[in-house]
Coordinates of C-alpha atoms in Angstrom, one line a residue:
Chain A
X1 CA 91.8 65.2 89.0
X2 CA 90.4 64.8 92.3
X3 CA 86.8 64.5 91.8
X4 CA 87.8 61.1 90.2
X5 CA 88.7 60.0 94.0
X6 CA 84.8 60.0 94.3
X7 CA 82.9 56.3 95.4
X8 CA 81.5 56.5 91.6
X9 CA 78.7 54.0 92.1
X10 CA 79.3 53.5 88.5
X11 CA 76.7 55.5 86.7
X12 CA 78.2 58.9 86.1
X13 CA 79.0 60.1 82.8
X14 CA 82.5 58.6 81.6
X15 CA 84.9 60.9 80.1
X16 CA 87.3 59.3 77.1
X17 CA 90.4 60.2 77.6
X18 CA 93.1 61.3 75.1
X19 CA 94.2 58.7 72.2
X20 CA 97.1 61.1 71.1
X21 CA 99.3 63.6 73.5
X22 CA 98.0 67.2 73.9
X23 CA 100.5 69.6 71.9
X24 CA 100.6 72.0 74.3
X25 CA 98.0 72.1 77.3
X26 CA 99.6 75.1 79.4
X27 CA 96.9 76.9 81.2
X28 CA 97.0 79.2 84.1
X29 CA 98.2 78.4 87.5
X30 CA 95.6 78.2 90.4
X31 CA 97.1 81.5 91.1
X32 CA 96.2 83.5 87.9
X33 CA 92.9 81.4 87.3
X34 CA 92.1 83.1 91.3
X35 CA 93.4 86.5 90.3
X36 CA 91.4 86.5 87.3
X37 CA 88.1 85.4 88.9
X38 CA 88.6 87.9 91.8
X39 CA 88.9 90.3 89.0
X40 CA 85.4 89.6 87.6
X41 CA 83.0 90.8 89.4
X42 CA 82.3 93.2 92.5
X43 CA 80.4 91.0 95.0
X44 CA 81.0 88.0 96.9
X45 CA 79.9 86.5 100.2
X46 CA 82.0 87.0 103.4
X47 CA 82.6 84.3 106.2
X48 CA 83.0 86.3 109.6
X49 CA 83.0 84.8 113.4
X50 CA 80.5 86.3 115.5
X51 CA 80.9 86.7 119.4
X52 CA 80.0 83.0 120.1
X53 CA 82.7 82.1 117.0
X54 CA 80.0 81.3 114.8
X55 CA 80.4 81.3 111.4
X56 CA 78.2 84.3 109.7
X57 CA 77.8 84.5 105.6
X58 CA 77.0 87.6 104.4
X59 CA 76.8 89.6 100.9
X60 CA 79.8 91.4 100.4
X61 CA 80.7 94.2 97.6
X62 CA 84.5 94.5 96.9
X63 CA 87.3 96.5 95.4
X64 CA 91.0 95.1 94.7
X65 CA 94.2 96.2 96.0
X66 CA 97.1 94.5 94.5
X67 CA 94.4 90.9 94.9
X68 CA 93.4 92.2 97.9
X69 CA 89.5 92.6 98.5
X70 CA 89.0 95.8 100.0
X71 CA 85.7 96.1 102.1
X72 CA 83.6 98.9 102.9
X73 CA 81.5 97.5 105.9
X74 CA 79.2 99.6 108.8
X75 CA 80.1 98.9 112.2
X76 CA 76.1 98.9 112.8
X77 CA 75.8 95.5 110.5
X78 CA 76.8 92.1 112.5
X79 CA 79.6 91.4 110.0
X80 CA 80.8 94.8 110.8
X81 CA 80.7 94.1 114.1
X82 CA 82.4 90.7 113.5
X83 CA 85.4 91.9 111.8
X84 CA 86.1 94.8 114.4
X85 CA 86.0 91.5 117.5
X86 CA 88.0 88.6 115.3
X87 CA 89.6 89.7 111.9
X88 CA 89.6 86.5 110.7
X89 CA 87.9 86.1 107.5
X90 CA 87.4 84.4 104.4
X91 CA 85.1 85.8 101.1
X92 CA 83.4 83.6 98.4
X93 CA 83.4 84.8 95.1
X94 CA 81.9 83.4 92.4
X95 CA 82.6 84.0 88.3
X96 CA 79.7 85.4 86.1
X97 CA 78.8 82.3 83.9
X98 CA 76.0 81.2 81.9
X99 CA 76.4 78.0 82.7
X100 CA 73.2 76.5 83.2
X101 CA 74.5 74.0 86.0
X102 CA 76.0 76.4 88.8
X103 CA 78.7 73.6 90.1
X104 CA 80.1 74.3 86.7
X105 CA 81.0 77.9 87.3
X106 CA 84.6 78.7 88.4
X107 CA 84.7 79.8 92.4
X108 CA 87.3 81.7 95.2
X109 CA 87.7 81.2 98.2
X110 CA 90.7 83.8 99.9
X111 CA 90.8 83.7 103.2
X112 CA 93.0 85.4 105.7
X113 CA 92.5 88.3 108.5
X114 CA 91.3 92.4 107.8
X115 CA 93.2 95.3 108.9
X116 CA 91.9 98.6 108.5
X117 CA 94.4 100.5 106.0
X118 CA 96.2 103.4 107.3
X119 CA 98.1 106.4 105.8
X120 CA 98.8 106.3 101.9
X121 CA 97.3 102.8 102.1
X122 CA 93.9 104.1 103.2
X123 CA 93.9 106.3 100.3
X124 CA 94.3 103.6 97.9
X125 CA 91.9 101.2 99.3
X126 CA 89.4 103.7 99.3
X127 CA 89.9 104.2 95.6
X128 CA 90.0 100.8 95.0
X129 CA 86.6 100.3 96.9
X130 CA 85.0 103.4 94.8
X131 CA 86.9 102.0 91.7
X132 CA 84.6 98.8 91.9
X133 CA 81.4 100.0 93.9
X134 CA 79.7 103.1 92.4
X135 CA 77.4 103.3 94.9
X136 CA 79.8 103.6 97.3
X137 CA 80.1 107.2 97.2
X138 CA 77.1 107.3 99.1
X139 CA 78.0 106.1 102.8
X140 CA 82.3 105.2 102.4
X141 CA 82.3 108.5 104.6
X142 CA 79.6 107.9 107.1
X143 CA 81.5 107.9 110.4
X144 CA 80.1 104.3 110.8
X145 CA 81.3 102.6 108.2
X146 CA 85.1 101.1 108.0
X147 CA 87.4 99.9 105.0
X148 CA 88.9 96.3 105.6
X149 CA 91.7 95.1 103.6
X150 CA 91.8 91.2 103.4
X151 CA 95.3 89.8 103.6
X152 CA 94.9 86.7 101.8
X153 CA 97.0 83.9 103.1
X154 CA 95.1 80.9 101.9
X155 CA 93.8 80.3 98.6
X156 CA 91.1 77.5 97.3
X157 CA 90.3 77.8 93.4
X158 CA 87.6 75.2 92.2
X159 CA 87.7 75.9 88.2
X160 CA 84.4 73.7 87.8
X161 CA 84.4 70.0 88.2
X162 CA 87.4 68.2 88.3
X163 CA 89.9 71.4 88.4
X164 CA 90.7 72.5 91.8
X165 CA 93.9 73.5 93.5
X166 CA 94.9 75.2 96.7
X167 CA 97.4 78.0 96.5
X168 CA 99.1 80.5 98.9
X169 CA 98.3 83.9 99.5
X170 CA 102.1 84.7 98.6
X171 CA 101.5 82.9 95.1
X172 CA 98.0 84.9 94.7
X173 CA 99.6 88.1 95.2
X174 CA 102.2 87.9 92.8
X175 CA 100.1 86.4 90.0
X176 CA 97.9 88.8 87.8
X177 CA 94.8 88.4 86.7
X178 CA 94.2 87.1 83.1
X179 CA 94.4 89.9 80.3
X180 CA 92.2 87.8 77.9
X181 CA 89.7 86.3 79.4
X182 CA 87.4 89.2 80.4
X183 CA 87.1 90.5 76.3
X184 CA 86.9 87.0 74.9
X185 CA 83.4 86.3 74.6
X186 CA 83.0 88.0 71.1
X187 CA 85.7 86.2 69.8
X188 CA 84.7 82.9 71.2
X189 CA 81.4 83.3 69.3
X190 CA 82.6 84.2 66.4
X191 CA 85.0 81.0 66.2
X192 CA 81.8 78.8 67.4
X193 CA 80.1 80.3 64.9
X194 CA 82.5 81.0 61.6
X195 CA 85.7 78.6 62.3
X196 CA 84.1 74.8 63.6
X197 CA 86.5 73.5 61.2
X198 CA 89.5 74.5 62.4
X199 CA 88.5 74.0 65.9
X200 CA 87.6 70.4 64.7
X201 CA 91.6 70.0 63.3
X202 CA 93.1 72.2 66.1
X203 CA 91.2 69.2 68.7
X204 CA 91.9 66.4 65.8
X205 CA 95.8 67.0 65.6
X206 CA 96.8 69.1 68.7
X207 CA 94.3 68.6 71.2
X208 CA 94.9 64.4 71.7
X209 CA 91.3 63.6 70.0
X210 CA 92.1 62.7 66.4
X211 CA 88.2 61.0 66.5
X212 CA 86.7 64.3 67.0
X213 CA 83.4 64.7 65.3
X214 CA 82.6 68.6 66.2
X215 CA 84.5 70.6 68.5
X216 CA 83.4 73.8 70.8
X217 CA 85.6 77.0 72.2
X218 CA 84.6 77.3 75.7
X219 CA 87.1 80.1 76.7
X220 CA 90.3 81.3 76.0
X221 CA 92.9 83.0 78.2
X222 CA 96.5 84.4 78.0
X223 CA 98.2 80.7 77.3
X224 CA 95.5 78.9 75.2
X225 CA 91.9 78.3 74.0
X226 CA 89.5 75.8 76.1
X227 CA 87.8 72.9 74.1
X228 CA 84.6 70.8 74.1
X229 CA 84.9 68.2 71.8
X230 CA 82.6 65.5 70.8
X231 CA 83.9 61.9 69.9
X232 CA 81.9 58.9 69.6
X233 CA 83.5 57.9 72.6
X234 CA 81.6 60.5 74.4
X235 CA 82.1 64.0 75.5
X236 CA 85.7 65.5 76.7
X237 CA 87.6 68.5 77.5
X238 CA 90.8 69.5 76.0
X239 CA 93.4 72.1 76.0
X240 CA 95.2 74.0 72.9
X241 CA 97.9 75.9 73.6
X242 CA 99.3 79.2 71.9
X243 CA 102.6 78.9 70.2
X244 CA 103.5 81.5 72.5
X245 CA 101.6 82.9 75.8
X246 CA 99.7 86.7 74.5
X247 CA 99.4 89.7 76.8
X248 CA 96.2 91.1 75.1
X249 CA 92.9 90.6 73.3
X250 CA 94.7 92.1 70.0
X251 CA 96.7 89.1 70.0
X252 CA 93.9 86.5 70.2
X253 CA 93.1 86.5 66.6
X254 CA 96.9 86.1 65.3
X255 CA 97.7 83.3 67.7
X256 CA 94.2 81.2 66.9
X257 CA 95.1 81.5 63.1
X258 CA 98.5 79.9 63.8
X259 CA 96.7 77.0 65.6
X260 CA 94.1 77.1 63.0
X261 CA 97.3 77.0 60.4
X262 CA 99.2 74.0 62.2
X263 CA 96.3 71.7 62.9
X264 CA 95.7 72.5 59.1
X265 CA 99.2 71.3 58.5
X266 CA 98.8 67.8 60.5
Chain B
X1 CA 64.5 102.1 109.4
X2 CA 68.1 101.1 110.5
X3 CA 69.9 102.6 107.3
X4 CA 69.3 106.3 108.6
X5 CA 71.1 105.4 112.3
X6 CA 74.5 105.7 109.8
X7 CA 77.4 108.7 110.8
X8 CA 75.7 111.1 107.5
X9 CA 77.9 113.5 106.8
X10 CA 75.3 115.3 105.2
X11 CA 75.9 114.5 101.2
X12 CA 73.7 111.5 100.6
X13 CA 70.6 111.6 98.8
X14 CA 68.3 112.2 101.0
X15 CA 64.3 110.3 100.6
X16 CA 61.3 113.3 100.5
X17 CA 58.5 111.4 103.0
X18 CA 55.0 111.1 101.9
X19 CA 53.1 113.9 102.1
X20 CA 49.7 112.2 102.8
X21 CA 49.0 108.7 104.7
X22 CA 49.5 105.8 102.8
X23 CA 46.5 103.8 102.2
X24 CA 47.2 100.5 102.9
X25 CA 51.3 99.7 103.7
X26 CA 51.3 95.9 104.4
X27 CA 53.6 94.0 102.9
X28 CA 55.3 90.7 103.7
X29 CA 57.3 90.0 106.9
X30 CA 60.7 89.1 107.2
X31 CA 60.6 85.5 107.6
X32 CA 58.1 85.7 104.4
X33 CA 60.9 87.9 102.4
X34 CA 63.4 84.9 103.5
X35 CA 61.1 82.3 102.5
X36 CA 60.8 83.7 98.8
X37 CA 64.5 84.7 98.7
X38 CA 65.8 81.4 99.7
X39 CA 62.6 79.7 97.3
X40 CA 64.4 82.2 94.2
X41 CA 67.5 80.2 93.5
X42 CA 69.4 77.0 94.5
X43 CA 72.9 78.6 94.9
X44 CA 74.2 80.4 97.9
X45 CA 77.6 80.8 100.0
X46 CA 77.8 78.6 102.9
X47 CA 80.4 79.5 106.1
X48 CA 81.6 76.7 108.0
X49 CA 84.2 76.8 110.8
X50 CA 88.1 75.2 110.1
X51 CA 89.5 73.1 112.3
X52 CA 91.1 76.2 113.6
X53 CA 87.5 77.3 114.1
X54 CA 88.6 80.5 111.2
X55 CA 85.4 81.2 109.0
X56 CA 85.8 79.4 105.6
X57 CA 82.9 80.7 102.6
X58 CA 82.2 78.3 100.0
X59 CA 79.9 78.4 96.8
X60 CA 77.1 75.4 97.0
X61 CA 73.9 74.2 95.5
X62 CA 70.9 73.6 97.8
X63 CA 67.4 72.4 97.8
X64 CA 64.5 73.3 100.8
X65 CA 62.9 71.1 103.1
X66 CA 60.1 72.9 104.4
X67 CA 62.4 76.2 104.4
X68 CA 65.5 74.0 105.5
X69 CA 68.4 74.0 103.1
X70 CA 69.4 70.9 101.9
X71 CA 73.3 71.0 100.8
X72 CA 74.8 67.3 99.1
X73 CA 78.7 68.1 100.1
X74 CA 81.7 65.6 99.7
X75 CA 83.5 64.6 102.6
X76 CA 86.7 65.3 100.8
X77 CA 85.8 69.3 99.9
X78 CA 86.8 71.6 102.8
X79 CA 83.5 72.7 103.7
X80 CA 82.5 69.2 103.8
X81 CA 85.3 68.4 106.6
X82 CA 84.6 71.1 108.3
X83 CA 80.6 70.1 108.3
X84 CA 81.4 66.8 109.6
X85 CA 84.0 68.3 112.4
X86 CA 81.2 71.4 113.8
X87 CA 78.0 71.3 112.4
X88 CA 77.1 75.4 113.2
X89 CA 76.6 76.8 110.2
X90 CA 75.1 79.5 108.2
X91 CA 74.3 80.3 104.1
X92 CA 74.3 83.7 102.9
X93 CA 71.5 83.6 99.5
X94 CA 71.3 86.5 97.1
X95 CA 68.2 87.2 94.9
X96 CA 68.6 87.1 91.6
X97 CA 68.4 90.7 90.2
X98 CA 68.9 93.0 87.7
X99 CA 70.1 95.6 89.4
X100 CA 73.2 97.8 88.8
X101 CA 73.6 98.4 92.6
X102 CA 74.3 95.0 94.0
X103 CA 73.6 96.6 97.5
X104 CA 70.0 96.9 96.2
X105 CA 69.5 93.2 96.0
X106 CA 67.3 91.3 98.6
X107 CA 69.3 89.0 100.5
X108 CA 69.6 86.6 103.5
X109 CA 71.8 84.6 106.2
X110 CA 70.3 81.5 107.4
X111 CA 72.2 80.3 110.9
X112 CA 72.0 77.2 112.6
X113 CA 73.1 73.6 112.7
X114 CA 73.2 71.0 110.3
X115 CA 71.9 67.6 110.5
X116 CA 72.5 64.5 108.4
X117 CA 69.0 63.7 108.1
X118 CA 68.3 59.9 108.8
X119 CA 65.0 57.6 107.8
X120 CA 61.9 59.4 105.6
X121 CA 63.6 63.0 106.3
X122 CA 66.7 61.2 104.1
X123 CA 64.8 60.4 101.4
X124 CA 62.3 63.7 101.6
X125 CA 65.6 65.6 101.6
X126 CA 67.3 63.4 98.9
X127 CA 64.5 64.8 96.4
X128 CA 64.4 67.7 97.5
X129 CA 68.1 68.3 97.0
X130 CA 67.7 66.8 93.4
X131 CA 64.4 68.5 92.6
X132 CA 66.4 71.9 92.8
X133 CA 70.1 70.5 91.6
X134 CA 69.3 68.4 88.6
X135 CA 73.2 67.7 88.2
X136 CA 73.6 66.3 91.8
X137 CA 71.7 63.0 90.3
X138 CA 75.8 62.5 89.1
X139 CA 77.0 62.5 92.3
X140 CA 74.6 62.3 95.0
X141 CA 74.8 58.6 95.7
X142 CA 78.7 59.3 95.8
X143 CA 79.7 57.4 98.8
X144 CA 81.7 60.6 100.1
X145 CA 78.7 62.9 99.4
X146 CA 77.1 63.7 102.9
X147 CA 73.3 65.2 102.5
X148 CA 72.8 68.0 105.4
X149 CA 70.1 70.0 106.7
X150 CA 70.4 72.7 108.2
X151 CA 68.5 73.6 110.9
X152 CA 67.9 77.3 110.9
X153 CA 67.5 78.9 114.2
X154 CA 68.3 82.7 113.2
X155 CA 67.4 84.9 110.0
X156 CA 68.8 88.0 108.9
X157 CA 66.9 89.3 106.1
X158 CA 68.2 92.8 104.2
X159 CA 65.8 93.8 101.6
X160 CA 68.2 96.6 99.9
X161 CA 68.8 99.6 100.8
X162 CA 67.2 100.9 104.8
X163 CA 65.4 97.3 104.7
X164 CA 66.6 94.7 107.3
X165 CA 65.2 92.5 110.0
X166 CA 66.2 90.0 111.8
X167 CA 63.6 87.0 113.0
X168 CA 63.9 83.6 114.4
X169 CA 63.8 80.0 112.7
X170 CA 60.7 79.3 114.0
X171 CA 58.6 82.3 112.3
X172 CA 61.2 81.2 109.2
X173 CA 59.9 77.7 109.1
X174 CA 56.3 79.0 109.5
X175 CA 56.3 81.3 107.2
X176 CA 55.3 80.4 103.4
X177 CA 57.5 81.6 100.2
X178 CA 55.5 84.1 98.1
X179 CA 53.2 82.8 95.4
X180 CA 53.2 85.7 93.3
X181 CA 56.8 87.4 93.4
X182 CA 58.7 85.0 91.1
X183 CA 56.1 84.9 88.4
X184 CA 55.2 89.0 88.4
X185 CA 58.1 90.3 85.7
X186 CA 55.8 90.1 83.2
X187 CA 53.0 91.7 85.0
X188 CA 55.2 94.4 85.9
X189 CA 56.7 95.4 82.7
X190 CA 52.6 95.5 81.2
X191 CA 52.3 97.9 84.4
X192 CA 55.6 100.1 83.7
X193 CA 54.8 100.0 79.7
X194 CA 51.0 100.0 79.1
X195 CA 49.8 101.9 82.9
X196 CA 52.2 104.3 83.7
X197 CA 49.1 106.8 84.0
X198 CA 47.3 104.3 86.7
X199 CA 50.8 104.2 88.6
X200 CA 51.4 108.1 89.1
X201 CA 47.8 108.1 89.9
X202 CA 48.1 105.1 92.7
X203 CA 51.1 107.2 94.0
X204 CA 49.3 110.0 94.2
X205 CA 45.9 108.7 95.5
X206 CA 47.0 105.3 97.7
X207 CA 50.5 105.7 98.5
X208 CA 51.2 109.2 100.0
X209 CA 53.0 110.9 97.2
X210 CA 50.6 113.7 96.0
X211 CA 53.6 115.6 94.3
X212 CA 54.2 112.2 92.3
X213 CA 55.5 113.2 88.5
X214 CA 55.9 109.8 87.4
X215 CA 56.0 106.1 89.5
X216 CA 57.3 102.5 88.0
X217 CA 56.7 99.1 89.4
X218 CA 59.5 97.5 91.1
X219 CA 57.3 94.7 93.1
X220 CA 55.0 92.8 93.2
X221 CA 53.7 90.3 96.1
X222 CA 50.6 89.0 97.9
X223 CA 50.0 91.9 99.6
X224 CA 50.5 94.2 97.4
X225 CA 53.3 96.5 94.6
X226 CA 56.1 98.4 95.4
X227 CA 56.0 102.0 93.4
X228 CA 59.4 103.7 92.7
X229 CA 58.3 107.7 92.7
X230 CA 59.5 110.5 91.1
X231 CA 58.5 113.9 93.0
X232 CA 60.1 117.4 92.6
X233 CA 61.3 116.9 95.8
X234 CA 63.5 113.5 95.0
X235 CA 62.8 109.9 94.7
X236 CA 60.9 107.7 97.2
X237 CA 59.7 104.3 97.3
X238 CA 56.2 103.6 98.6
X239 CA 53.8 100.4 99.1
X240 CA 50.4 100.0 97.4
X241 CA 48.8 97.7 99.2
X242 CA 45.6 95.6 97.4
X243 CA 42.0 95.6 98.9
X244 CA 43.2 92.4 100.5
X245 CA 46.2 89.7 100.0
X246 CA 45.8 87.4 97.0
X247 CA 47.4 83.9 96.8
X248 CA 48.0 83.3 93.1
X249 CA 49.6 84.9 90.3
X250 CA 46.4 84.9 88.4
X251 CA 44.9 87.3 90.7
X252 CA 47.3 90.1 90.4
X253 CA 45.4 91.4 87.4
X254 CA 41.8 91.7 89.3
X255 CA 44.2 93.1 92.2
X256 CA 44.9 96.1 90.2
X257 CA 42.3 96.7 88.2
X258 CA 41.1 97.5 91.5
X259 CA 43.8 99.8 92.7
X260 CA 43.3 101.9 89.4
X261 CA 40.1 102.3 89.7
X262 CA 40.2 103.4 93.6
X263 CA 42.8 106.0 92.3
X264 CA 41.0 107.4 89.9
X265 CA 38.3 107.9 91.6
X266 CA 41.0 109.9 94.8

C-alpha cells in the first residue's frame, strides 16, 4: 500500500483493517488490471518530445494490437511531427468511471518508442485502428497521416488510491485483458440491489469483516467480486474470491451463488 | 482552416460552403476557447520529462489560478519526481462531451514551466486547487504533496474537426473563460426541441445557408450559436452571431429572441 508511506498529518480518513483473514483475495496482476483498462475505451492522451525535448500532451484516439496502442496521427499536427523526430513516447489512458472523485478511477500509463508497422503488420494495425475509431475511415488514407504502433516497455497501473504497481512491457503483453469486467455492471446492480444479504455474509465470513453492517459490490472481474463494506469501525475495502477463476460473464452468476452459498454456510 | 491542407484522396465527406454571406461570424478566440475548456473540468493528462528526459503522461486533478493550472502531486509518484527534477511541462484537457466522435471534442495543451508557488500565491493556489478537487483536502497538507503552477507560455487549442490555433500564454492569461457555454445545455435543447422552425430560418437568413432543410444547435457562447445545417448539398456548420456579445447566461434568451425575429423578417 504505498500511499500509506504518505506524511499523514493525521487527519485523513482511517481505514480498519481486517479482524479475520480474507478467504481468498486473488485479484488481477498489474498486468491484466493494465490490459483491461487499455481495453476500455478508445482515447487517451499522448506524451511526445518536441524539437527542444519538451514534453507535449496531446489527445490521442487508439486501437490495440496484441496491447499495443496503435495510432493514427497527421504529420501536419506537432505530435505527428514529434513522433516522426524522437519515437519516444508514452500514452495516458484513463477507465470510464462514475466515480464522482476522479483520483478514484483506475489509470495507464504505457510508455515505450513508435514504429510505423510495415508489411502484414501494417494491415493489422490499420484494422485495429478502424476496429476502435469509426471515424477513422475518413483521413487513415490521407497521404499525411501515419499509423504508429507503441511498443510498450514500461508499464505504471494506479487502480485508484492505494493500488498501484509498475509492470514490464513483456508482462503487459502476455497478460489479457479481463473477460468480465466490461459486462458486469448489470449484474453488479442487480446484487446491490436484490442480494445485500449475501454480500453482507460473503464480507462477514470470507471477506475478514465479521462486524460488517451493510456491504456494497463495487466490481467484479475474472478471479473475484470487489467489496465496500461498512463496519462501525469505519469504511473498508475487501476482496472475495471465486472458488475457481471464470473466463466469461455466463459464469458470473454460478460462481457468486457459491460464495453466496459458503458465506451462508459460516 | 488547417484540416483541408490533409493528402485527400478524394473519398471524405466533403462541407457544401455557404451560399450567401454570413451575417455576423464572430465567435470566441483561441485563448478564450482555452480559457473555457480548461474552466470545464478539473482532470487532464499531464507530460513531464524522466530522468532520461523520455515523455511520461500521467492522469491528474487541477485547479486554475487566474488560467494557471494548479496540480497537488506527491513527491513519491513519478510525475511528481520528474516535476521536482525539470519543471517544463505541459497538460493535455479534454472537454467534456457527448459526442460519439472523440475527435469532435474541444481540446487543449497548455506548455510551460511549473513553479512551486511561495507566500500569498501558496495559499491563493492552495484554494484554488481544493475549490476544484474537493478530495485533495485528504491529502494536500501531505508532507510529500508539492503544489505547482504551471506557468503557461504556449496554447494549442483544437476545437474538433478543421478547428485549431495556436496562441501564446499571455493572450491565455488575458483572456476570460466563457460565461455562457457551461450553463447553455438546457437552452439548447429548448432551441433543438421547441424552435427548430427559428433555427432553419437563422440558417437560412443570418448564416449563409439559403438551401438549409433543417439546422440544430450545437453551441452556444457570448458571441453568439453554432448551427449544425442540413442542405441538399451535405452538412455544414455555420455561426450565428448575436446583435452584440452578451456576458451572462440569462441573456441568451433576449439574444435570440432577437435572432428569430431578424430571420423572419430575411
Amino acid at each position: 500500500m504505498p500511499s500509506r508511506d504518505h506524511g499523514d498529518p493525521g487527519d485523513a480518513p482511517s481505514v480498519p483493517p481486517p479482524l479475520s483473514p480474507i478467504a481468498n483475495a486473488s485479484r488481477p496482476s498489474a498486468a491484466e488490471e493494465a490490459r483491461t483498462i487499455a481495453h476500455s475505451t478508445n482515447t487517451g492522451t499522448l506524451a511526445t518530445l518536441t524539437d527542444a525535448g519538451d514534453p507535449w500532451a496531446s489527445f490521442v484516439t487508439y486501437g490495440l494490437l496484441g496491447g499495443a496502442p496503435v495510432l493514427c496521427v497527421s504529420n501536419l499536427a506537432e505530435h505527428g511531427r514529434n513522433l516522426a523526430h524522437d519515437p519516444r513516447a508514452s500514452i495516458a489512458i484513463v477507465a470510464p468511471s462514475s466515480e464522482s472523485d476522479p483520483l478514484a478511477s483506475g489509470r495507464v500509463t504505457l510508455a515505450g518508442v513508435v514504429e510505423a508497422p510495415s508489411g502484414d503488420e501494417l494491415a493489422a494495425a490499420r484494422e485495429a485502428h478502424l476496429n476502435a475509431v469509426a471515424a477513422a475511415k475518413y483521413y487513415i488514407d490521407y497521404s499525411d497521416f501515419t499509423l504508429w504502433v507503441l511498443r510498450v516497455q514500461r508499464v505504471r497501473w494506479v487502480g485508484g488510491y492505494g493500488r498501484m504497481e509498475s509492470t514490464t512491457g513483456e508482462a503487459y503483453s502476455a497478460a489479457s485483458p479481463d473477460p468480465v469486467t466490461p459486462h458486469a455492471a448489470t449484474a453488479i446492480a442487480h446484487l446491490n440491489a436484490d442480494h445485500a444479504d449475501s454480500l453482507t455474509a460473503m464480507a462477514k465470513v470470507l471477506g475478514g469483516y465479521p462486524d460488517t453492517t451493510a456491504a456494497t459490490c463495487t466490481g467484479a472481474d475474472r478471479y473475484g467480486l470487489d467489496l465496500r463494506v461498512v463496519t462501525d469501525r469505519g469504511i473498508a475495502y475487501t476482496r472475495i474470491g471465486y472458488a475457481a477463476p471464470i473466463d466469461s460473464i455466463d459464469q458470473l452468476r454460478s460462481a457468486t451463488v457459491e460464495l453466496a452459498h459458503r458465506a451462508r454456510q459460516g
